[in-house]
mmCIF file of C-alpha atoms and ligand atoms in Angstrom:
data_model
loop_
_atom_site.group_PDB
_atom_site.id
_atom_site.type_symbol
_atom_site.label_atom_id
_atom_site.label_comp_id
_atom_site.label_asym_id
_atom_site.label_seq_id
_atom_site.Cartn_x
_atom_site.Cartn_y
_atom_site.Cartn_z
ATOM 1 C CA MET A 276 34.959 -108.740 -151.883
ATOM 2 C CA GLY A 277 34.145 -112.258 -150.871
ATOM 3 C CA ASN A 278 35.420 -115.654 -151.768
ATOM 4 C CA LYS A 279 33.533 -116.722 -154.927
ATOM 5 C CA GLU A 280 33.295 -120.363 -153.917
ATOM 6 C CA LEU A 281 31.910 -119.512 -150.468
ATOM 7 C CA GLU A 282 29.398 -117.089 -151.997
ATOM 8 C CA LEU A 283 28.133 -119.803 -154.340
ATOM 9 C CA GLY A 284 27.859 -122.242 -151.448
ATOM 10 C CA PHE A 285 25.897 -119.695 -149.421
ATOM 11 C CA GLN A 286 23.652 -119.046 -152.413
ATOM 12 C CA LYS A 287 22.859 -122.768 -152.528
ATOM 13 C CA ILE A 288 21.692 -122.622 -148.906
ATOM 14 C CA MET A 289 19.395 -119.670 -149.602
ATOM 15 C CA ASP A 290 18.083 -121.193 -152.860
ATOM 16 C CA GLY A 291 17.307 -124.385 -150.964
ATOM 17 C CA ASN A 292 15.319 -122.361 -148.457
ATOM 18 C CA ARG A 293 13.359 -120.631 -151.225
ATOM 19 C CA SER A 294 12.281 -124.063 -152.506
ATOM 20 C CA TRP A 295 11.257 -125.065 -148.987
ATOM 21 C CA VAL A 296 9.243 -121.864 -148.518
ATOM 22 C CA GLU A 297 7.485 -122.673 -151.802
ATOM 23 C CA PHE A 298 6.758 -126.213 -150.593
ATOM 24 C CA VAL A 299 5.335 -124.929 -147.292
ATOM 25 C CA LYS A 300 3.225 -122.341 -149.131
ATOM 26 C CA ASN A 301 1.715 -124.999 -151.410
ATOM 27 C CA ASP A 302 0.870 -127.346 -148.551
ATOM 28 C CA ASN A 303 -2.850 -127.033 -147.906
ATOM 29 C CA SER A 304 -3.093 -129.490 -145.030
ATOM 30 C CA GLY A 305 -2.682 -126.796 -142.392
ATOM 31 C CA ARG A 306 0.078 -128.779 -140.682
ATOM 32 C CA PHE A 307 2.685 -126.017 -140.875
ATOM 33 C CA GLU A 308 0.283 -123.501 -139.262
ATOM 34 C CA GLN A 309 -0.285 -126.134 -136.581
ATOM 35 C CA LEU A 310 3.456 -126.758 -136.149
ATOM 36 C CA ALA A 311 4.096 -123.051 -135.713
ATOM 37 C CA LYS A 312 2.014 -123.239 -132.515
ATOM 38 C CA GLY A 313 3.940 -126.079 -130.881
ATOM 39 C CA GLN A 314 5.285 -129.614 -131.022
ATOM 40 C CA SER A 315 4.345 -132.984 -129.545
ATOM 41 C CA PRO A 316 6.756 -135.539 -131.029
ATOM 42 C CA GLU A 317 6.588 -139.145 -129.802
ATOM 43 C CA ILE A 318 10.186 -140.004 -130.618
ATOM 44 C CA LEU A 319 13.525 -138.786 -129.294
ATOM 45 C CA TRP A 320 16.283 -139.715 -131.735
ATOM 46 C CA ILE A 321 19.902 -139.744 -130.589
ATOM 47 C CA GLY A 322 22.050 -140.228 -133.656
ATOM 48 C CA CYS A 323 25.479 -139.633 -135.136
ATOM 49 C CA ALA A 324 26.341 -136.177 -136.484
ATOM 50 C CA ASP A 325 27.320 -137.847 -139.789
ATOM 51 C CA SER A 326 25.634 -136.055 -142.729
ATOM 52 C CA ARG A 327 24.386 -139.343 -144.202
ATOM 53 C CA VAL A 328 22.032 -140.285 -141.367
ATOM 54 C CA PRO A 329 19.211 -137.707 -141.228
ATOM 55 C CA ALA A 330 16.761 -138.738 -138.490
ATOM 56 C CA ASN A 331 13.492 -137.640 -140.109
ATOM 57 C CA GLU A 332 14.081 -139.188 -143.511
ATOM 58 C CA ILE A 333 15.271 -142.525 -142.146
ATOM 59 C CA VAL A 334 12.037 -143.170 -140.251
ATOM 60 C CA GLY A 335 9.845 -141.555 -142.911
ATOM 61 C CA SER A 336 8.673 -138.828 -140.567
ATOM 62 C CA ARG A 337 7.673 -135.219 -141.112
ATOM 63 C CA PRO A 338 8.641 -132.047 -139.252
ATOM 64 C CA GLY A 339 7.209 -132.128 -135.738
ATOM 65 C CA GLU A 340 7.460 -135.893 -135.321
ATOM 66 C CA VAL A 341 11.011 -136.465 -134.093
ATOM 67 C CA PHE A 342 12.956 -134.607 -131.404
ATOM 68 C CA VAL A 343 16.633 -134.916 -132.298
ATOM 69 C CA HIS A 344 20.028 -134.880 -130.627
ATOM 70 C CA ARG A 345 23.116 -135.759 -132.640
ATOM 71 C CA ASN A 346 26.801 -135.918 -131.800
ATOM 72 C CA ILE A 347 29.882 -137.803 -132.969
ATOM 73 C CA ALA A 348 29.096 -141.536 -132.757
ATOM 74 C CA ASN A 349 25.685 -141.112 -131.041
ATOM 75 C CA MET A 350 27.101 -141.117 -127.537
ATOM 76 C CA CYS A 351 25.060 -140.793 -124.340
ATOM 77 C CA VAL A 352 27.610 -139.530 -121.869
ATOM 78 C CA HIS A 353 26.285 -139.156 -118.325
ATOM 79 C CA SER A 354 27.832 -135.729 -117.761
ATOM 80 C CA ASP A 355 27.059 -134.260 -121.202
ATOM 81 C CA MET A 356 24.771 -131.349 -120.276
ATOM 82 C CA SER A 357 23.660 -130.894 -123.860
ATOM 83 C CA MET A 358 22.459 -134.497 -124.166
ATOM 84 C CA LEU A 359 20.938 -134.450 -120.656
ATOM 85 C CA SER A 360 19.043 -131.229 -121.384
ATOM 86 C CA VAL A 361 17.610 -132.649 -124.619
ATOM 87 C CA LEU A 362 16.730 -135.889 -122.814
ATOM 88 C CA ASP A 363 15.065 -134.101 -119.906
ATOM 89 C CA TYR A 364 13.009 -131.846 -122.131
ATOM 90 C CA ALA A 365 11.984 -134.732 -124.394
ATOM 91 C CA VAL A 366 11.049 -137.110 -121.561
ATOM 92 C CA THR A 367 9.795 -134.798 -118.819
ATOM 93 C CA VAL A 368 8.109 -132.048 -120.825
ATOM 94 C CA LEU A 369 7.271 -133.488 -124.261
ATOM 95 C CA LYS A 370 6.691 -136.967 -122.807
ATOM 96 C CA VAL A 371 8.066 -138.870 -125.800
ATOM 97 C CA LYS A 372 7.199 -142.583 -125.823
ATOM 98 C CA HIS A 373 10.247 -143.880 -127.674
ATOM 99 C CA ILE A 374 13.929 -143.048 -127.494
ATOM 100 C CA VAL A 375 15.986 -144.393 -130.383
ATOM 101 C CA VAL A 376 19.752 -144.536 -130.130
ATOM 102 C CA ALA A 377 20.789 -144.878 -133.755
ATOM 103 C CA GLY A 378 24.314 -145.806 -134.762
ATOM 104 C CA HIS A 379 25.327 -146.486 -138.342
ATOM 105 C CA TYR A 380 27.595 -149.073 -139.939
ATOM 106 C CA GLY A 381 30.880 -147.596 -141.135
ATOM 107 C CA CYS A 382 30.821 -144.895 -138.424
ATOM 108 C CA GLY A 383 34.068 -142.930 -138.695
ATOM 109 C CA GLY A 384 33.972 -142.053 -134.992
ATOM 110 C CA VAL A 385 33.984 -145.699 -133.944
ATOM 111 C CA ALA A 386 36.652 -146.586 -136.519
ATOM 112 C CA ALA A 387 38.830 -143.759 -135.183
ATOM 113 C CA ALA A 388 38.308 -144.987 -131.622
ATOM 114 C CA LEU A 389 39.602 -148.425 -132.635
ATOM 115 C CA SER A 390 42.794 -146.938 -134.032
ATOM 116 C CA ARG A 391 45.795 -145.610 -132.126
ATOM 117 C CA GLN A 392 45.965 -142.478 -134.239
ATOM 118 C CA GLN A 393 45.495 -138.972 -132.790
ATOM 119 C CA PHE A 394 42.842 -136.757 -134.410
ATOM 120 C CA GLY A 395 42.829 -133.755 -132.071
ATOM 121 C CA VAL A 396 40.310 -132.640 -129.455
ATOM 122 C CA ILE A 397 37.967 -135.411 -130.569
ATOM 123 C CA ASP A 398 40.360 -138.029 -129.133
ATOM 124 C CA ASN A 399 38.980 -137.243 -125.682
ATOM 125 C CA TRP A 400 35.393 -137.779 -126.848
ATOM 126 C CA LEU A 401 36.409 -141.010 -128.581
ATOM 127 C CA CYS A 402 37.790 -142.274 -125.259
ATOM 128 C CA HIS A 403 34.172 -142.994 -124.310
ATOM 129 C CA ILE A 404 34.075 -145.465 -127.220
ATOM 130 C CA LYS A 405 37.424 -146.936 -126.210
ATOM 131 C CA ASP A 406 35.784 -147.537 -122.799
ATOM 132 C CA VAL A 407 33.086 -149.571 -124.545
ATOM 133 C CA TYR A 408 35.778 -151.512 -126.452
ATOM 134 C CA ARG A 409 37.395 -152.376 -123.117
ATOM 135 C CA LEU A 410 34.190 -154.130 -122.007
ATOM 136 C CA TYR A 411 34.136 -156.285 -125.142
ATOM 137 C CA ALA A 412 37.866 -156.421 -126.033
ATOM 138 C CA GLU A 413 37.960 -160.202 -126.221
ATOM 139 C CA GLU A 414 35.071 -160.416 -128.683
ATOM 140 C CA ILE A 415 36.334 -157.536 -130.831
ATOM 141 C CA ASP A 416 39.938 -158.762 -130.888
ATOM 142 C CA ASN A 417 38.757 -162.163 -132.105
ATOM 143 C CA ILE A 418 37.244 -160.666 -135.263
ATOM 144 C CA GLN A 419 39.852 -160.726 -138.045
ATOM 145 C CA ASN A 420 38.210 -158.519 -140.681
ATOM 146 C CA GLU A 421 38.793 -154.835 -139.897
ATOM 147 C CA GLU A 422 35.410 -153.645 -141.217
ATOM 148 C CA GLU A 423 33.535 -156.328 -139.275
ATOM 149 C CA LYS A 424 35.485 -155.381 -136.153
ATOM 150 C CA VAL A 425 34.342 -151.740 -136.463
ATOM 151 C CA ASN A 426 30.753 -152.723 -137.270
ATOM 152 C CA ARG A 427 30.513 -155.036 -134.275
ATOM 153 C CA LEU A 428 31.823 -152.298 -131.982
ATOM 154 C CA ILE A 429 29.224 -149.946 -133.519
ATOM 155 C CA GLU A 430 26.467 -152.368 -132.436
ATOM 156 C CA LEU A 431 27.934 -152.878 -128.973
ATOM 157 C CA ASN A 432 28.430 -149.135 -128.558
ATOM 158 C CA VAL A 433 24.735 -148.498 -129.307
ATOM 159 C CA LYS A 434 23.817 -151.172 -126.771
ATOM 160 C CA GLU A 435 25.948 -149.460 -124.132
ATOM 161 C CA GLN A 436 24.523 -146.017 -124.927
ATOM 162 C CA VAL A 437 20.997 -147.417 -124.497
ATOM 163 C CA PHE A 438 22.093 -148.694 -121.087
ATOM 164 C CA ASN A 439 23.644 -145.308 -120.234
ATOM 165 C CA LEU A 440 20.359 -143.547 -121.039
ATOM 166 C CA CYS A 441 18.371 -145.967 -118.906
ATOM 167 C CA THR A 442 20.587 -145.379 -115.889
ATOM 168 C CA THR A 443 19.943 -141.614 -115.918
ATOM 169 C CA SER A 444 17.675 -140.210 -113.219
ATOM 170 C CA ILE A 445 15.582 -138.694 -116.035
ATOM 171 C CA VAL A 446 14.581 -141.987 -117.656
ATOM 172 C CA GLN A 447 14.224 -143.829 -114.348
ATOM 173 C CA ASN A 448 11.996 -141.107 -112.883
ATOM 174 C CA ALA A 449 9.764 -141.336 -115.945
ATOM 175 C CA TRP A 450 9.322 -145.060 -115.322
ATOM 176 C CA LYS A 451 8.773 -144.417 -111.609
ATOM 177 C CA ASN A 452 5.943 -142.068 -112.601
ATOM 178 C CA ASN A 453 4.442 -144.844 -114.752
ATOM 179 C CA GLN A 454 5.250 -143.025 -117.956
ATOM 180 C CA ASN A 455 5.231 -145.290 -121.017
ATOM 181 C CA LEU A 456 8.771 -145.089 -122.303
ATOM 182 C CA ALA A 457 10.837 -147.522 -124.368
ATOM 183 C CA VAL A 458 14.531 -147.104 -125.168
ATOM 184 C CA HIS A 459 15.638 -148.809 -128.397
ATOM 185 C CA GLY A 460 19.030 -149.485 -129.974
ATOM 186 C CA MET A 461 19.354 -149.518 -133.766
ATOM 187 C CA VAL A 462 22.064 -149.397 -136.401
ATOM 188 C CA ILE A 463 21.500 -147.846 -139.817
ATOM 189 C CA ASP A 464 22.821 -149.448 -142.999
ATOM 190 C CA ILE A 465 23.505 -146.351 -145.120
ATOM 191 C CA ALA A 466 23.673 -148.278 -148.414
ATOM 192 C CA THR A 467 20.170 -149.773 -148.040
ATOM 193 C CA GLY A 468 18.647 -147.256 -145.623
ATOM 194 C CA LYS A 469 17.528 -150.114 -143.399
ATOM 195 C CA LEU A 470 17.426 -149.825 -139.605
ATOM 196 C CA ASN A 471 18.795 -152.905 -137.867
ATOM 197 C CA ASP A 472 16.905 -153.282 -134.589
ATOM 198 C CA LEU A 473 19.409 -154.646 -132.042
ATOM 199 C CA LYS A 474 16.450 -156.047 -130.087
ATOM 200 C CA ASN A 475 17.716 -154.754 -126.768
ATOM 201 C CA THR A 476 14.783 -152.446 -126.040
ATOM 202 C CA ILE A 477 14.487 -151.536 -122.358
ATOM 203 C CA TYR A 478 11.061 -150.711 -120.843
ATOM 204 C CA SER A 479 11.864 -150.431 -117.117
ATOM 205 C CA ASN A 480 14.736 -150.293 -114.659
ATOM 206 C CA GLU A 481 14.147 -153.903 -113.534
ATOM 207 C CA LYS A 482 17.109 -155.399 -115.364
ATOM 208 C CA LEU A 483 19.615 -152.584 -114.863
ATOM 209 C CA GLY A 484 21.230 -154.238 -111.852
ATOM 210 C CA LYS A 485 20.991 -153.120 -108.259
ATOM 211 C CA VAL A 486 23.724 -150.499 -108.360
ATOM 212 C CA PHE A 487 22.152 -148.774 -111.392
ATOM 213 C CA ALA A 488 18.434 -149.058 -110.650
ATOM 214 C CA PHE A 489 17.236 -146.341 -108.292
ATOM 215 C CA LYS A 490 14.736 -147.324 -105.579
HETATM 216 ZN ZN1 ZN B 281 29.071 -141.837 -137.271
#
Protein backbone atom coordinates (compact mmCIF):
# COMPACT_ATOMS: atom_id res chain seq x y z
CA MET A 1 0.00 0.00 0.00
CA GLY A 2 1.75 3.11 -1.16
CA ASN A 3 0.78 6.68 -1.66
CA LYS A 4 -0.76 6.91 -5.16
CA GLU A 5 0.70 10.33 -5.91
CA LEU A 6 4.22 9.25 -4.90
CA GLU A 7 3.91 6.07 -6.97
CA LEU A 8 2.96 8.09 -10.04
CA GLY A 9 5.87 10.46 -9.44
CA PHE A 10 8.26 7.52 -9.13
CA GLN A 11 6.82 6.02 -12.31
CA LYS A 12 7.63 9.27 -14.12
CA ILE A 13 11.27 8.94 -13.06
CA MET A 14 11.49 5.37 -14.35
CA ASP A 15 9.63 6.21 -17.59
CA GLY A 16 12.06 9.07 -18.15
CA ASN A 17 14.94 6.65 -17.76
CA ARG A 18 13.40 4.23 -20.27
CA SER A 19 13.34 7.05 -22.84
CA TRP A 20 16.97 7.85 -22.07
CA VAL A 21 17.99 4.20 -22.44
CA GLU A 22 16.25 4.22 -25.83
CA PHE A 23 18.12 7.38 -26.82
CA VAL A 24 21.47 5.88 -25.79
CA LYS A 25 20.68 2.66 -27.66
CA ASN A 26 19.90 4.55 -30.87
CA ASP A 27 23.06 6.64 -30.71
CA ASN A 28 25.50 5.17 -33.21
CA SER A 29 28.38 7.56 -32.60
CA GLY A 30 30.03 5.29 -30.05
CA ARG A 31 30.30 8.15 -27.56
CA PHE A 32 28.41 6.38 -24.77
CA GLU A 33 30.68 3.31 -25.04
CA GLN A 34 33.59 5.75 -24.85
CA LEU A 35 32.09 7.58 -21.86
CA ALA A 36 31.63 4.31 -20.00
CA LYS A 37 35.43 3.98 -19.99
CA GLY A 38 36.18 7.37 -18.45
CA GLN A 39 35.83 11.14 -18.53
CA SER A 40 38.02 14.09 -19.49
CA PRO A 41 35.85 17.21 -19.16
CA GLU A 42 37.45 20.62 -19.72
CA ILE A 43 35.00 22.56 -17.58
CA LEU A 44 34.22 22.57 -13.87
CA TRP A 45 30.84 24.22 -13.28
CA ILE A 46 29.93 25.48 -9.82
CA GLY A 47 26.29 26.48 -9.92
CA CYS A 48 23.17 26.96 -7.82
CA ALA A 49 21.12 23.90 -6.82
CA ASP A 50 18.05 25.63 -8.33
CA SER A 51 16.21 23.23 -10.69
CA ARG A 52 16.06 25.85 -13.45
CA VAL A 53 19.80 26.12 -14.08
CA PRO A 54 21.05 22.78 -15.45
CA ALA A 55 24.77 23.10 -16.23
CA ASN A 56 24.96 20.91 -19.34
CA GLU A 57 22.00 22.39 -21.17
CA ILE A 58 22.97 26.00 -20.50
CA VAL A 59 26.34 25.65 -22.23
CA GLY A 60 25.03 23.27 -24.90
CA SER A 61 27.25 20.44 -23.75
CA ARG A 62 26.83 16.68 -23.74
CA PRO A 63 27.47 14.10 -21.02
CA GLY A 64 31.19 13.89 -20.29
CA GLU A 65 31.91 17.55 -21.01
CA VAL A 66 31.17 19.31 -17.72
CA PHE A 67 32.18 18.33 -14.19
CA VAL A 68 29.55 19.77 -11.86
CA HIS A 69 29.18 20.93 -8.28
CA ARG A 70 25.99 22.66 -7.18
CA ASN A 71 24.80 24.05 -3.87
CA ILE A 72 22.46 26.77 -2.64
CA ALA A 73 23.54 30.05 -4.27
CA ASN A 74 26.71 28.63 -5.91
CA MET A 75 28.93 29.28 -2.92
CA CYS A 76 32.64 28.48 -2.72
CA VAL A 77 33.23 28.25 0.99
CA HIS A 78 36.86 27.65 1.96
CA SER A 79 36.07 24.94 4.52
CA ASP A 80 33.38 23.13 2.51
CA MET A 81 34.96 19.68 2.07
CA SER A 82 32.46 18.70 -0.58
CA MET A 83 33.31 21.70 -2.78
CA LEU A 84 37.05 21.34 -2.09
CA SER A 85 37.00 17.65 -3.00
CA VAL A 86 35.21 18.35 -6.29
CA LEU A 87 37.62 21.22 -7.00
CA ASP A 88 40.70 19.14 -6.21
CA TYR A 89 39.60 16.23 -8.35
CA ALA A 90 38.61 18.50 -11.24
CA VAL A 91 41.80 20.59 -11.17
CA THR A 92 44.46 18.14 -10.00
CA VAL A 93 43.28 14.89 -11.57
CA LEU A 94 41.01 15.80 -14.51
CA LYS A 95 43.00 18.97 -15.24
CA VAL A 96 40.02 21.05 -16.33
CA LYS A 97 40.94 24.28 -18.15
CA HIS A 98 37.97 26.40 -17.12
CA ILE A 99 36.09 26.82 -13.87
CA VAL A 100 32.76 28.61 -14.20
CA VAL A 101 31.03 29.98 -11.14
CA ALA A 102 27.48 30.45 -12.37
CA GLY A 103 24.92 32.42 -10.41
CA HIS A 104 21.46 33.21 -11.73
CA TYR A 105 19.28 36.31 -11.58
CA GLY A 106 16.36 35.92 -9.18
CA CYS A 107 18.31 33.49 -6.96
CA GLY A 108 16.13 32.68 -3.95
CA GLY A 109 19.19 32.01 -1.78
CA VAL A 110 20.55 35.51 -2.31
CA ALA A 111 17.10 37.08 -1.85
CA ALA A 112 16.72 35.19 1.44
CA ALA A 113 20.16 36.37 2.56
CA LEU A 114 19.09 39.98 2.00
CA SER A 115 16.05 39.55 4.22
CA ARG A 116 15.91 39.37 8.01
CA GLN A 117 13.62 36.36 7.96
CA GLN A 118 14.62 32.97 9.42
CA PHE A 119 14.35 29.93 7.13
CA GLY A 120 15.92 27.21 9.27
CA VAL A 121 19.29 25.48 9.03
CA ILE A 122 19.95 27.27 5.75
CA ASP A 123 20.26 30.60 7.61
CA ASN A 124 23.78 29.59 8.61
CA TRP A 125 24.74 28.87 4.99
CA LEU A 126 23.18 32.16 3.89
CA CYS A 127 25.43 33.97 6.38
CA HIS A 128 28.21 33.52 3.82
CA ILE A 129 26.14 35.67 1.44
CA LYS A 130 25.44 38.21 4.18
CA ASP A 131 29.25 38.42 4.53
CA VAL A 132 29.45 39.37 0.85
CA TYR A 133 26.70 41.98 1.37
CA ARG A 134 28.78 43.49 4.17
CA LEU A 135 31.62 44.16 1.71
CA TYR A 136 29.30 46.02 -0.67
CA ALA A 137 26.62 47.31 1.76
CA GLU A 138 26.92 50.90 0.59
CA GLU A 139 26.37 50.04 -3.07
CA ILE A 140 23.52 47.62 -2.36
CA ASP A 141 21.76 49.94 0.09
CA ASN A 142 21.80 52.71 -2.52
CA ILE A 143 19.73 50.64 -4.96
CA GLN A 144 16.03 51.40 -4.41
CA ASN A 145 14.37 48.64 -6.45
CA GLU A 146 14.24 45.39 -4.46
CA GLU A 147 14.73 43.10 -7.47
CA GLU A 148 17.70 45.12 -8.72
CA LYS A 149 19.19 45.03 -5.23
CA VAL A 150 19.04 41.20 -5.20
CA ASN A 151 20.36 40.92 -8.76
CA ARG A 152 23.32 43.18 -8.04
CA LEU A 153 24.21 41.14 -4.95
CA ILE A 154 23.95 38.00 -7.11
CA GLU A 155 26.63 39.44 -9.44
CA LEU A 156 28.85 40.58 -6.58
CA ASN A 157 28.44 37.23 -4.84
CA VAL A 158 29.65 35.39 -7.96
CA LYS A 159 32.62 37.75 -8.14
CA GLU A 160 33.51 36.96 -4.52
CA GLN A 161 33.12 33.21 -5.04
CA VAL A 162 35.51 33.40 -8.01
CA PHE A 163 37.98 35.14 -5.70
CA ASN A 164 37.44 32.50 -3.00
CA LEU A 165 38.24 29.72 -5.49
CA CYS A 166 41.40 31.47 -6.65
CA THR A 167 42.71 31.79 -3.11
CA THR A 168 42.52 28.03 -2.50
CA SER A 169 45.79 26.11 -2.41
CA ILE A 170 44.31 23.85 -5.12
CA VAL A 171 43.90 26.54 -7.77
CA GLN A 172 47.12 28.34 -6.83
CA ASN A 173 49.15 25.12 -6.99
CA ALA A 174 47.77 24.45 -10.45
CA TRP A 175 49.02 27.86 -11.59
CA LYS A 176 52.35 27.26 -9.84
CA ASN A 177 52.68 24.07 -11.90
CA ASN A 178 52.01 26.09 -15.07
CA GLN A 179 48.65 24.47 -15.60
CA ASN A 180 46.38 26.44 -17.94
CA LEU A 181 43.43 27.34 -15.78
CA ALA A 182 40.93 30.20 -15.99
CA VAL A 183 38.28 30.97 -13.37
CA HIS A 184 35.20 32.77 -14.74
CA GLY A 185 32.20 34.43 -13.12
CA MET A 186 28.84 34.37 -14.90
CA VAL A 187 25.18 35.00 -14.14
CA ILE A 188 22.39 33.17 -15.95
CA ASP A 189 19.24 34.95 -17.09
CA ILE A 190 16.68 32.13 -16.76
CA ALA A 191 14.07 33.84 -18.97
CA THR A 192 16.41 34.13 -21.98
CA GLY A 193 18.91 31.38 -21.13
CA LYS A 194 21.75 33.83 -21.68
CA LEU A 195 24.96 33.72 -19.64
CA ASN A 196 26.12 37.17 -18.56
CA ASP A 197 29.92 37.08 -18.41
CA LEU A 198 30.94 39.32 -15.48
CA LYS A 199 34.32 39.78 -17.19
CA ASN A 200 36.28 39.14 -14.03
CA THR A 201 38.12 36.05 -15.25
CA ILE A 202 41.26 35.28 -13.24
CA TYR A 203 44.21 33.47 -14.88
CA SER A 204 46.89 33.66 -12.17
CA ASN A 205 47.45 34.59 -8.55
CA GLU A 206 49.19 37.87 -9.50
CA LYS A 207 46.30 40.15 -8.59
CA LEU A 208 45.04 38.33 -5.50
CA GLY A 209 46.96 40.58 -3.11
CA LYS A 210 49.96 39.63 -1.04
CA VAL A 211 48.10 38.04 1.86
CA PHE A 212 46.13 35.74 -0.49
CA ALA A 213 48.74 34.84 -3.11
CA PHE A 214 50.99 32.01 -1.97
CA LYS A 215 54.71 32.27 -2.79
ZN1 LIG B 1 19.79 30.09 -6.80
